[in-house]
CSV table of C-alpha atoms and ligand atoms in Angstrom, one decimal:
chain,number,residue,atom,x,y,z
Q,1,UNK,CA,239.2,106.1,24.6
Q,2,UNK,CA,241.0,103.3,24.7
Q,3,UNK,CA,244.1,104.3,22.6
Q,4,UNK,CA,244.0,107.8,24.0
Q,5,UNK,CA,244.7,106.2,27.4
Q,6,UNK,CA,247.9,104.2,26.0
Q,7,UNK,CA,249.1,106.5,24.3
Q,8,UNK,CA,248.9,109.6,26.4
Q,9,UNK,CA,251.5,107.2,29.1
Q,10,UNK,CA,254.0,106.7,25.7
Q,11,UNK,CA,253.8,110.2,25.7
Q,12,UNK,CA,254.6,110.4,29.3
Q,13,UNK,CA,257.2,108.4,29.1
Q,14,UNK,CA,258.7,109.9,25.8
Q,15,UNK,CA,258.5,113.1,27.8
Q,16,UNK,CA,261.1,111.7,30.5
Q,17,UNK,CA,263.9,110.1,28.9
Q,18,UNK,CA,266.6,111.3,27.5
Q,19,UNK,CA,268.2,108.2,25.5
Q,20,UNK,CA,266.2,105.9,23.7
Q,21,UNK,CA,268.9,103.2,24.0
Q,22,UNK,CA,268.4,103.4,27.8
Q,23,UNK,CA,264.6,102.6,27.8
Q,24,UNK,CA,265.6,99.4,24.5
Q,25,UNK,CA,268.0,97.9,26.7
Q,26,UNK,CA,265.6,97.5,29.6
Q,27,UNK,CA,262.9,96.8,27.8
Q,28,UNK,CA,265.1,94.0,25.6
Q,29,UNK,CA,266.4,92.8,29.5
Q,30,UNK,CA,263.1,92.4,30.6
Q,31,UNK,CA,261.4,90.7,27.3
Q,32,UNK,CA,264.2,87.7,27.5
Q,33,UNK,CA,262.4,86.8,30.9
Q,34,UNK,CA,260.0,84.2,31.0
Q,35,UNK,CA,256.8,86.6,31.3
Q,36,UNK,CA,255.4,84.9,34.2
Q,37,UNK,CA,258.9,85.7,36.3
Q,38,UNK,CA,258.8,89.5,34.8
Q,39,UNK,CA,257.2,91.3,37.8
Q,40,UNK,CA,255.1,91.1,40.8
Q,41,UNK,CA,253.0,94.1,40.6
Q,42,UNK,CA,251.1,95.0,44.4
Q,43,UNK,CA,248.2,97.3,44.1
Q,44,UNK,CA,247.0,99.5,47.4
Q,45,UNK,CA,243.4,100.0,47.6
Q,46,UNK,CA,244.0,103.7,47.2
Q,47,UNK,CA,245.3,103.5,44.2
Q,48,UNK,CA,242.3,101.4,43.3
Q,49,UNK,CA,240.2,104.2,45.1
Q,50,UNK,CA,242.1,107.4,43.5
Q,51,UNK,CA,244.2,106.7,40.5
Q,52,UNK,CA,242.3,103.6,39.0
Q,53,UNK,CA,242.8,105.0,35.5
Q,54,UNK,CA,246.2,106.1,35.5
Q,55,UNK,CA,247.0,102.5,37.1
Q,56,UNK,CA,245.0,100.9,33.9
Q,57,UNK,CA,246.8,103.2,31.7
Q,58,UNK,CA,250.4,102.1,33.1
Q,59,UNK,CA,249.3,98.6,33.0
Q,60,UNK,CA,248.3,98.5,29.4
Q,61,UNK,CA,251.2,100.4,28.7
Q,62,UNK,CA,253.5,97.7,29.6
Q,63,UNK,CA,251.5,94.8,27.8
Q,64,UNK,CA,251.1,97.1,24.7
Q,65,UNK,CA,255.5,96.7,25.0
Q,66,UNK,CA,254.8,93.0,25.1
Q,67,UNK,CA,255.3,92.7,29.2
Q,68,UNK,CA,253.0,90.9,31.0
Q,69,UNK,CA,253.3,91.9,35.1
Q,70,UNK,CA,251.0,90.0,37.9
Q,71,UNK,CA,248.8,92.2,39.6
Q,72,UNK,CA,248.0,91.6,43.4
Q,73,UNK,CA,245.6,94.1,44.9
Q,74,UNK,CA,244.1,94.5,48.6
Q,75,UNK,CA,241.0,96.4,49.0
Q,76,UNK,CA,241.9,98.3,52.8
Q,77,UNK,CA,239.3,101.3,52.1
Q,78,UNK,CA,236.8,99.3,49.9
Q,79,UNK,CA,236.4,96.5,52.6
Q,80,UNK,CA,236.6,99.6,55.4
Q,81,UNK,CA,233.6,101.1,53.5
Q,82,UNK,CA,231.5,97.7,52.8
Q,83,UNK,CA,231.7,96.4,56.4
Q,84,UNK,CA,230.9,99.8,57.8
Q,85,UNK,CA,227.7,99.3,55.5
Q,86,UNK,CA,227.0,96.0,56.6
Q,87,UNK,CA,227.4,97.2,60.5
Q,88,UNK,CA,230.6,94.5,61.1
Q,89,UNK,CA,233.0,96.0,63.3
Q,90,UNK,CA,236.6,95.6,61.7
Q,91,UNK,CA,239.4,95.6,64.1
Q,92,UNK,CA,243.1,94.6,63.6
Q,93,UNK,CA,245.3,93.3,65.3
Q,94,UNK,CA,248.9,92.7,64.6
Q,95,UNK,CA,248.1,95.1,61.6
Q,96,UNK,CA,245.8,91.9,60.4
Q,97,UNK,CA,241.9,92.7,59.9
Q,98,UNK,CA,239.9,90.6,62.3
Q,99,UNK,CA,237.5,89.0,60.5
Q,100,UNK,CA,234.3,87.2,61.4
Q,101,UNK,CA,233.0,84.9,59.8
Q,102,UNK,CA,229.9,86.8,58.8
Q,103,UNK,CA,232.1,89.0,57.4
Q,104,UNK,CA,233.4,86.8,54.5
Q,105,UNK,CA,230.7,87.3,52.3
Q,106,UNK,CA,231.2,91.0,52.7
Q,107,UNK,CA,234.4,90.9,52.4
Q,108,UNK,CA,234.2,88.7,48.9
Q,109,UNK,CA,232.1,90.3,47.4
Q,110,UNK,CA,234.4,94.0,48.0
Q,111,UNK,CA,237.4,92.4,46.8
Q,112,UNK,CA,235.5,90.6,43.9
Q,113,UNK,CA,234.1,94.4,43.3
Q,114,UNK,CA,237.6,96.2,42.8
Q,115,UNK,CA,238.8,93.0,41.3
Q,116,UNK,CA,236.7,93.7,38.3
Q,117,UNK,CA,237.2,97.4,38.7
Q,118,UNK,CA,241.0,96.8,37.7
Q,119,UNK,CA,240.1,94.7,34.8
Q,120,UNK,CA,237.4,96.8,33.3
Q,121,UNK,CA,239.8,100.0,33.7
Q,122,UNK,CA,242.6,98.0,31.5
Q,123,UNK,CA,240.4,96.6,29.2
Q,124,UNK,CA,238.9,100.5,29.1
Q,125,UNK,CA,242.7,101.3,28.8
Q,126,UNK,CA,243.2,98.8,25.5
Q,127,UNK,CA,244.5,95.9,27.7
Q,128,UNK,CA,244.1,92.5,28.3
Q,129,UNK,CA,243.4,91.8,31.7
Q,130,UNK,CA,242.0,88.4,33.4
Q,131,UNK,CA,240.1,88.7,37.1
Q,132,UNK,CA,241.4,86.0,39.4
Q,133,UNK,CA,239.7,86.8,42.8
Q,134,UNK,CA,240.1,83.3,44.2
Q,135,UNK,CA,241.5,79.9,43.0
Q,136,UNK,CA,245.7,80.9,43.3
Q,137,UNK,CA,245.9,80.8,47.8
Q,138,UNK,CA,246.0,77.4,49.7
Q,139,UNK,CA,245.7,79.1,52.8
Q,140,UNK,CA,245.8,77.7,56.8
Q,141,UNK,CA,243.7,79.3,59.2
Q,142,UNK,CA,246.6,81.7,61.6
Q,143,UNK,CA,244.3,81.4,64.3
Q,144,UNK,CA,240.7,81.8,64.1
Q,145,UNK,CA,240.2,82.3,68.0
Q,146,UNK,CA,242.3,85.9,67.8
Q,147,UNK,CA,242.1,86.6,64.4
Q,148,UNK,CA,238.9,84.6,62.5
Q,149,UNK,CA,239.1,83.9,59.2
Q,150,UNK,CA,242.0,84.9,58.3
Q,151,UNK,CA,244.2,83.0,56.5
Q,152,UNK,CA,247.9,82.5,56.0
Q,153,UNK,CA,249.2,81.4,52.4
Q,154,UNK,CA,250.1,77.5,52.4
Q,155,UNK,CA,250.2,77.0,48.8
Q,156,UNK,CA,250.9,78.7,45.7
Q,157,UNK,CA,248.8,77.2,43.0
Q,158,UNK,CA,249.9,78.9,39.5
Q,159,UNK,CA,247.7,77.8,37.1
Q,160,UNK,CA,245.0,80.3,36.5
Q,161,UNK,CA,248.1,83.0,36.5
Q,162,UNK,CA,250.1,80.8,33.6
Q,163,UNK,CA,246.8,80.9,31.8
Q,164,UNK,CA,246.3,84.2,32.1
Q,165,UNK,CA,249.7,84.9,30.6
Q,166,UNK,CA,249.8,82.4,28.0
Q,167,UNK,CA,246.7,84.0,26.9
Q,168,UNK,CA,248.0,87.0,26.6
Q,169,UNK,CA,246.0,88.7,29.8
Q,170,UNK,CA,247.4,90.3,32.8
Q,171,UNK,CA,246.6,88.3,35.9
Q,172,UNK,CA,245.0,90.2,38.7
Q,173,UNK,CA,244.8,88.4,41.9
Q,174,UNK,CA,242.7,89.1,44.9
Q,175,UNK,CA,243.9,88.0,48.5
Q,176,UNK,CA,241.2,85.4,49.0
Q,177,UNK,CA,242.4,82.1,50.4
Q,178,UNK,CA,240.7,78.9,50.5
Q,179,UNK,CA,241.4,76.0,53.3
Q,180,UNK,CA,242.1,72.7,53.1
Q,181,UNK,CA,238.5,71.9,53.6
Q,182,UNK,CA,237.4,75.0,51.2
Q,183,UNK,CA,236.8,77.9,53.5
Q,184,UNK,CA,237.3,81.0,52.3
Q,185,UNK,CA,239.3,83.5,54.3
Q,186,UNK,CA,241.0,86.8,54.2
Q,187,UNK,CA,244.8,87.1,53.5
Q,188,UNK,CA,246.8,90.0,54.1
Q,189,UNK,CA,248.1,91.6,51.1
Q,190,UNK,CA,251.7,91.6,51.6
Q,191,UNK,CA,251.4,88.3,52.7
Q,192,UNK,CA,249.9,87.2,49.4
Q,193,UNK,CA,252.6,88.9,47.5
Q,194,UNK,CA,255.5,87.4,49.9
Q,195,UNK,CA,254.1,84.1,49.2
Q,196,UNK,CA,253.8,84.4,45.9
Q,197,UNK,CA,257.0,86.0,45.0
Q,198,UNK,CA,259.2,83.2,46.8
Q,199,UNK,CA,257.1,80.9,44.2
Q,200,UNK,CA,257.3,82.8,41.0
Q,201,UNK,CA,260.7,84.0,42.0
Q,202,UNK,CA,259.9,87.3,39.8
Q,203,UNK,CA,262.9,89.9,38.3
Q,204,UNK,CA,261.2,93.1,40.0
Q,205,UNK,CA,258.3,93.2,42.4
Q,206,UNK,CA,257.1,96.3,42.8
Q,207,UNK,CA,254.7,98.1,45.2
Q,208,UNK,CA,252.3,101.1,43.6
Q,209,UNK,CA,251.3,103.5,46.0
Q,210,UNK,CA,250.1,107.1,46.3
Q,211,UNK,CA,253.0,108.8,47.5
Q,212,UNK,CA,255.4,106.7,44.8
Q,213,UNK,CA,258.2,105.7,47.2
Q,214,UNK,CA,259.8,105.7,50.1
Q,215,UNK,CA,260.4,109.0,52.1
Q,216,UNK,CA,263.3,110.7,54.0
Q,217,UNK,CA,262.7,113.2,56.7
Q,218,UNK,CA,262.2,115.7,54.2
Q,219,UNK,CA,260.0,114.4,52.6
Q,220,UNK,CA,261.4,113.6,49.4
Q,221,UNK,CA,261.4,110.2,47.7
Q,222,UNK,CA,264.6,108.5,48.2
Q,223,UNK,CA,265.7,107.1,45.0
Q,224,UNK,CA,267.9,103.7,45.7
Q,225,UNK,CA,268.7,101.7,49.0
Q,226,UNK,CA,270.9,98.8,49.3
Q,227,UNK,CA,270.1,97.2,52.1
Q,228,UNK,CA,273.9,95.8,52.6
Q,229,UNK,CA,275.0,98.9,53.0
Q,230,UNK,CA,272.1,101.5,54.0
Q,231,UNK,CA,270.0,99.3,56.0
Q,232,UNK,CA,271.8,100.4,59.6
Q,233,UNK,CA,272.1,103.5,58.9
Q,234,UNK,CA,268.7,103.9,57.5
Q,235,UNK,CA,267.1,102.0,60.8
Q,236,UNK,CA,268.5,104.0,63.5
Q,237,UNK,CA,268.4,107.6,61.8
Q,238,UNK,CA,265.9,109.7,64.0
Q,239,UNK,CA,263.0,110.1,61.8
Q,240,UNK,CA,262.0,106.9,60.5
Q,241,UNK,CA,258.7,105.7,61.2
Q,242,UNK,CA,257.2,102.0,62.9
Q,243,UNK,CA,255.7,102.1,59.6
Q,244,UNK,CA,258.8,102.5,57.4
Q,245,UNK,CA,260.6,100.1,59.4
Q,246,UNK,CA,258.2,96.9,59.3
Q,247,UNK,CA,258.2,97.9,55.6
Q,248,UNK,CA,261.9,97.8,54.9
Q,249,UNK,CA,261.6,94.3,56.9
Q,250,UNK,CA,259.5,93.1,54.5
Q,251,UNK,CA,261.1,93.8,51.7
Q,252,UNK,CA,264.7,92.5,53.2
Q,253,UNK,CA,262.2,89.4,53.7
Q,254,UNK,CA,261.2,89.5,50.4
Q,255,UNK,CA,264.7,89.8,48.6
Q,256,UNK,CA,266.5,87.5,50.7
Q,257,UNK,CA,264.7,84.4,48.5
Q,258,UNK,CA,265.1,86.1,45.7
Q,259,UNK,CA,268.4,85.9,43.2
Q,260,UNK,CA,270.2,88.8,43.8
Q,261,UNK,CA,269.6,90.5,39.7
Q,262,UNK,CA,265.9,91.1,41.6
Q,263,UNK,CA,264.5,94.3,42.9
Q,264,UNK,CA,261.9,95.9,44.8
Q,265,UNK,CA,260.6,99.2,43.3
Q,266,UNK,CA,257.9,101.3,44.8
Q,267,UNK,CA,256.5,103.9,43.1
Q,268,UNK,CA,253.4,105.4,41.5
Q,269,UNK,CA,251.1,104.3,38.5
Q,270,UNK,CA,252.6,107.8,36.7
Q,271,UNK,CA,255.9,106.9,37.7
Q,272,UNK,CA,256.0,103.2,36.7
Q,273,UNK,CA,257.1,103.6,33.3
Q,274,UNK,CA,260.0,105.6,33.8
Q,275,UNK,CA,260.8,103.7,36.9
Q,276,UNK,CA,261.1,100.4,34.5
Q,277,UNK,CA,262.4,101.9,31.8
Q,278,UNK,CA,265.3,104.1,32.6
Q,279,UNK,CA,268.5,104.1,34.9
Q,280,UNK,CA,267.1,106.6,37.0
Q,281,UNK,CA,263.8,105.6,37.7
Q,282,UNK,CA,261.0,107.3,39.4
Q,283,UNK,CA,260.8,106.1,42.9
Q,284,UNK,CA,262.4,104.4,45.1
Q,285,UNK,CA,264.4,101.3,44.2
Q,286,UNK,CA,265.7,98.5,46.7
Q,287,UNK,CA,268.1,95.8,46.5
Q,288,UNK,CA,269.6,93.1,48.1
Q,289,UNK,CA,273.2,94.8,47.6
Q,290,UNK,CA,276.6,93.2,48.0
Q,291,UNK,CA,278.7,94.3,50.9
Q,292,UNK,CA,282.2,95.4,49.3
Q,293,UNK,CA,285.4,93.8,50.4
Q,294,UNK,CA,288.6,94.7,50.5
Q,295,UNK,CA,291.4,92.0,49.8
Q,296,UNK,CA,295.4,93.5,50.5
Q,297,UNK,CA,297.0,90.1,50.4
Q,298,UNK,CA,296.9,88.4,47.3
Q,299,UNK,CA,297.0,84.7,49.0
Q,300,UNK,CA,292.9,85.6,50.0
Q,301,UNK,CA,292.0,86.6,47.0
Q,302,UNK,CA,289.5,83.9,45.1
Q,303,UNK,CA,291.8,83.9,42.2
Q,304,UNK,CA,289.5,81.8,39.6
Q,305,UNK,CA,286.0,83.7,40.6
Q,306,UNK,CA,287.9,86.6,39.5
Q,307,UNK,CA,288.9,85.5,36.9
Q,308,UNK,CA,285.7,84.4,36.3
Q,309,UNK,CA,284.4,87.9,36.5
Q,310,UNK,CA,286.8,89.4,34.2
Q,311,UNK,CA,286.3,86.9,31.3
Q,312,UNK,CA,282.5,87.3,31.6
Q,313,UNK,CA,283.2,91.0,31.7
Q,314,UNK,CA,285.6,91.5,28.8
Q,315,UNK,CA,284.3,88.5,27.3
Q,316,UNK,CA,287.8,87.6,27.0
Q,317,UNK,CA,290.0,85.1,29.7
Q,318,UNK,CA,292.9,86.5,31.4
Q,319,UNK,CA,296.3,85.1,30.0
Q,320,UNK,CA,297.6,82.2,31.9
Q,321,UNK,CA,301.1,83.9,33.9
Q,322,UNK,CA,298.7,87.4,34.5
Q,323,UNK,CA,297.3,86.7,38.2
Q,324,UNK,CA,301.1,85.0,39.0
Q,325,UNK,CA,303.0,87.7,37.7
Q,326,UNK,CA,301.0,90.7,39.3
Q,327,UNK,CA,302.9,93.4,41.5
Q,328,UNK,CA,299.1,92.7,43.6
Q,329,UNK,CA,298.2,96.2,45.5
Q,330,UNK,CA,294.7,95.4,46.4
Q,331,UNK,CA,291.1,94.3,45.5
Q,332,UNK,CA,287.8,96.0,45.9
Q,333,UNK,CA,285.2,93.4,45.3
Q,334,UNK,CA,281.6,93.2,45.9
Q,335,UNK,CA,280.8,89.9,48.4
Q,336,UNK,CA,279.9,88.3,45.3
Q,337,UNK,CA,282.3,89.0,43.1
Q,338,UNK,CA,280.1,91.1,40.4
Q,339,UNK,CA,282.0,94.2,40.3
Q,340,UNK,CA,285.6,94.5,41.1
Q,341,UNK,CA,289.3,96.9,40.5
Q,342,UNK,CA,292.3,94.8,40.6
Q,343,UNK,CA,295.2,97.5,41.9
Q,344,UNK,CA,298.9,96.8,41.1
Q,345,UNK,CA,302.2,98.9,41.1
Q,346,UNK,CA,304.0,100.4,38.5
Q,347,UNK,CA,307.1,102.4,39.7
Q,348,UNK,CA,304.9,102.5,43.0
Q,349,UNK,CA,302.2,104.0,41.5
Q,350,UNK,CA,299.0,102.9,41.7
Q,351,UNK,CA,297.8,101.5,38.6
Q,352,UNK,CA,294.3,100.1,37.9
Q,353,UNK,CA,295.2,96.8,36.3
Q,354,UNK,CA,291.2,95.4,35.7
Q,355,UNK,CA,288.0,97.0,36.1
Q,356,UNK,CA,285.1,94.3,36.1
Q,357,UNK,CA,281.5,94.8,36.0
Q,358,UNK,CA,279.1,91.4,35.3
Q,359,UNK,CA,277.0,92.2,32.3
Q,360,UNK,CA,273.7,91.0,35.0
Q,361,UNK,CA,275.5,93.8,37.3
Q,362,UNK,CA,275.4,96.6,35.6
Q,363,UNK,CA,272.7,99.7,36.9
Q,364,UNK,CA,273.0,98.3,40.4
Q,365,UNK,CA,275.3,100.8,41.4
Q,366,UNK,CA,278.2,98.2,42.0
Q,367,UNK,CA,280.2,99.3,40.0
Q,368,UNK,CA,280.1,103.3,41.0
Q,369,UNK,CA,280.7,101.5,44.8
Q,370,UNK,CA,283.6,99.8,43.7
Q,371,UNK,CA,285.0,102.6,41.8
Q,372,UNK,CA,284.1,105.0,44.6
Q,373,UNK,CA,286.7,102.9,47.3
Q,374,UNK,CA,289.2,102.8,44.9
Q,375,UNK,CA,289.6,106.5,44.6
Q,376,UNK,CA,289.2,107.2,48.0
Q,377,UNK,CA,292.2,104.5,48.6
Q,378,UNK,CA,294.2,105.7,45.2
Q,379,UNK,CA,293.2,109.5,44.7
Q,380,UNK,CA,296.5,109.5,42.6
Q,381,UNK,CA,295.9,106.8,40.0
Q,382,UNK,CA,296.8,105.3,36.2
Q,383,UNK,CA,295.1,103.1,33.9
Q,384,UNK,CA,294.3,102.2,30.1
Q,385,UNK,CA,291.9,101.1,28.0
Q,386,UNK,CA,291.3,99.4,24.4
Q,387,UNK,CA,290.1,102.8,22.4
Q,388,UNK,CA,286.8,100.7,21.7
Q,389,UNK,CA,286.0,100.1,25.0
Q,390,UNK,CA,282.5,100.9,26.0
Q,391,UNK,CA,283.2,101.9,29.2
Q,392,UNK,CA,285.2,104.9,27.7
Q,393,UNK,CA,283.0,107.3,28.4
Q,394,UNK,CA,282.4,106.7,32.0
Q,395,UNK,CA,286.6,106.9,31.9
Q,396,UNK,CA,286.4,109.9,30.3
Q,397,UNK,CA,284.4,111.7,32.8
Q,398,UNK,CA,286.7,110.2,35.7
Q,399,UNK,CA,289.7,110.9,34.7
Q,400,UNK,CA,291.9,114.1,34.7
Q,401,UNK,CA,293.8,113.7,32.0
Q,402,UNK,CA,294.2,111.0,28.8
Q,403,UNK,CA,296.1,110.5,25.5
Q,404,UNK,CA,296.4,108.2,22.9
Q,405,UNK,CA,298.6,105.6,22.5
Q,406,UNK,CA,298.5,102.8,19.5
Q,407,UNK,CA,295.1,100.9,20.1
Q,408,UNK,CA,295.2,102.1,24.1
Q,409,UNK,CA,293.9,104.9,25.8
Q,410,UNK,CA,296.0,105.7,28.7
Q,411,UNK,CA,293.9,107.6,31.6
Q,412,UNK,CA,295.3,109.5,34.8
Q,413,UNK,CA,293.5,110.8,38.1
Q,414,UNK,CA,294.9,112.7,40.6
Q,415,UNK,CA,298.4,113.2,39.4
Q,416,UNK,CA,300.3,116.8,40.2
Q,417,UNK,CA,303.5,116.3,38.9
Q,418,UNK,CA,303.0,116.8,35.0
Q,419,UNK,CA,306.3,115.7,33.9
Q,420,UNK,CA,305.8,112.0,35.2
Q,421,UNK,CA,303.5,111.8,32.2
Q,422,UNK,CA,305.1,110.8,29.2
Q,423,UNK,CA,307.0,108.4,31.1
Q,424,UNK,CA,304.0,106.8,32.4
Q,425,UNK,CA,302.2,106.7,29.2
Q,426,UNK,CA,305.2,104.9,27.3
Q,427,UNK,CA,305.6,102.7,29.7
Q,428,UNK,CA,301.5,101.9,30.4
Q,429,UNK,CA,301.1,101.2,26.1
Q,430,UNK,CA,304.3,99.2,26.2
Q,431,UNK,CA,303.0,96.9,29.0
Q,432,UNK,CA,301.9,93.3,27.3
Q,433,UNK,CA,298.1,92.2,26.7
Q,434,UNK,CA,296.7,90.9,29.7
Q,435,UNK,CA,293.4,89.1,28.3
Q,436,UNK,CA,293.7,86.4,25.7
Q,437,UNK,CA,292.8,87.4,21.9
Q,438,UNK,CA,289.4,86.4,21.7
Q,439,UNK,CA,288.0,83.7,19.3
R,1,LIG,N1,264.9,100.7,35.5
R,1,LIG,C1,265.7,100.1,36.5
R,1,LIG,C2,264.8,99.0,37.2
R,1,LIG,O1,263.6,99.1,37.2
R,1,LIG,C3,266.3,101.0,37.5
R,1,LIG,C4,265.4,101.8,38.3
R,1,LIG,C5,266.0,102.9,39.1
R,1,LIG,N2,265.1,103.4,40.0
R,1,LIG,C6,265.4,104.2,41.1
R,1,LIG,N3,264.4,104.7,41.8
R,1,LIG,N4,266.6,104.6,41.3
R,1,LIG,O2,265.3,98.1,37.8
């Protein structure tokens, strides 16, 4: 049973990728992490309700690759069900559950119930799992007159989750708070994770749900949003729902304390794998983003943050006289400087002197932004590259046209007049080294 549950989801996610290398260098990027900062993991009680194995499955999937996520689950149609049982009317207000104090014990003992579920269904899956329905939320009454007991997080109190982890188990939380005075009260779920991410400051936090994303208005998942540069568009189209919007809120809310290498992803137990472990995910995947700037006069240009950028991309520094003796066109950077072309002239030509993407950067869809503006602005471009450049390939597929010259590779785009060519080559391969020789 409980290898035939593992290993059906390595299956699954054998079945979906194309490149092995693709699913090792996330999973190497995400083992360097300090497991407790890996991922947030938030649970809907229909998922608890309808897809309880398959969650277990994904779950133990990931700890049988040595990753160890924290698992936050509400209980909406479990506690729905019990307090119907128990005769407790359960209203909400502000999207909160009003909740009487009668209704606590109810309510604990629900939450405690799919608690247990989770952790039997990993531990049914081969996993590890550690139930932790109370004991991690300091909470403050929000205002027991409106709303009863429940509870807002005040306090963030790690250590059953670091023991958990350290002992090899996957946490799972429920949102059950406790008051200064040791009341126990009912916290929303998203505030529990909001809370718990600004502490743990995790790489991903990720949201499971049924329908394993976010939808557009036909109804198909939409695969990546960067809020920098999709969020008003996205707001004021037509067809998005109240519920979309507070949503997308959130998770703005969410990322804005987070470093900006950190992502949302929401998807489905079946789709967590491949969302984790390959570039094009399953689901939908949110960031933070970086606006993109455009610098025309050299003067504004942040000279040693780019630099900075290029000797952390090419692992080599720039020579000393190569920002002072550039014929400067332009730069398209991203606010942050993590992705960046550096445009100069040759013969009035548009030549692509550095193309810069920060190692941390790279599937964020920075550099694709960056290289997107330049061609827009430069349809009609040159450039070269070391012949053992990785980024080759991606050239390759860019470029119209490229030859061989010595230990360069000399690209074009966009060019109509054939016979500028050779010229252009000669003089591109002749042009001196503009990073230092590295050692
Ligand atoms: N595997 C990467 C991550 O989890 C990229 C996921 C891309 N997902 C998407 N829905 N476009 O961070």
């Amino acid at each position: 049973m409980s290898t035939t549950g593992t290993r059906s989801t390595i299956i699954r996610l054998l079945s979906h990728m194309r490149d092995g290398k693709e699913v090792r260098d996330y999973l190497n990027r995400f083992s360097r992490l300090d497991q407790s900062r890996f991922a947030v993991v938030k649970v809907g009680g229909a998922v608890i309700r309808d897809d309880l194995d398959g969650l277990a499955a994904a779950l133990a999937f990931l700890q049988t690759v040595g990753l160890s996520p924290i698992i936050v689950h509400g209980g909406g149609p479990q506690l729905d069900a019990a307090l119907d049982e128990a005769a407790i009317r359960s209203e909400r207000i502000d999207g909160l559950r009003v909740t009487p104090a009668e209704a606590i014990p109810v309510i604990r003992k629900a939450l405690s119930a799919a608690n247990i579920a989770i952790v039997d269904a990993i531990r049914e899956s081969g996993g590890r799992a550690a139930s932790i329905p109370t004991g991690v939320f300091g909470a403050r009454l929000l205002d027991e007159a409106i709303y009863g007991r429940v509870g807002e997080p005040a306090e963030v109190n790690l250590d059953l989750v670091e023991a958990a982890v350290r002992g090899g188990e996957i946490p799972v939380l429920a949102c059950l708070g406790e008051t200064g005075d040791g009341r126990l009260v009912n916290i929303n779920a998203d505030h529990a994770v909001a809370a718990l991410v600004k502490t743990l400051q995790p790489y991903k936090i990720i949201f499971l749900t049924e329908t394993g994303g976010l939808l557009d208005d036909k109804g198909e998942v939409i695969s990546t949003l960067n809020l920098a540069s999709d969020r008003d568009r996205l707001m004021s189209a037509g067809w998005i729902t109240g519920g979309m919007r507070v949503k997308i809120d959130q998770i703005q809310a969410l990322l804005d304390d987070l470093p900006l290498t950190s992502s949302v992803s929401i998807t489905s137990p079946e789709g967590l794998s491949q969302e984790l472990f390959t570039h094009a995910g399953a689901g939908t995947l949110i960031r933070r983003g970086e606006k993109l700037l455009t610098e025309t006069d050299k003067a504004a240009v942040d000279w040693p943050r780019l630099e900075q950028l290029i000797a952390a991309s090419f692992g080599r520094k720039p020579v000393a006289d190569f920002w002072t003796s550039l014929d400067f066109d332009r730069l398209f950077v991203t606010e942050n400087y993590r992705a960046g072309a550096v445009i100069s002239r040759l013969d009035g030509i548009a030549y692509l002197d550095k193309f810069a993407v920060l190692e941390e950067a790279r599937g964020e869809g920075l550099a694709r932004a960056v290289w997107q503006a330049m061609i827009d602005y430069a349809p009609y471009l040159y450039w070269r590259s070391k012949s053992s450049n990785p980024v080759n390939s991606f050239y390759f597929q860019e470029c119209d046209g490229s030859v061989k010259a010595g230990p360069w590779t000399v690209f074009w785009k966009g060019e109509n007049d054939l016979s500028r060519i050779p010229g252009m080559v000669r003089k591109i391969a002749a042009l001196p080294e503009t990073l230092e020789r590295s050692g």
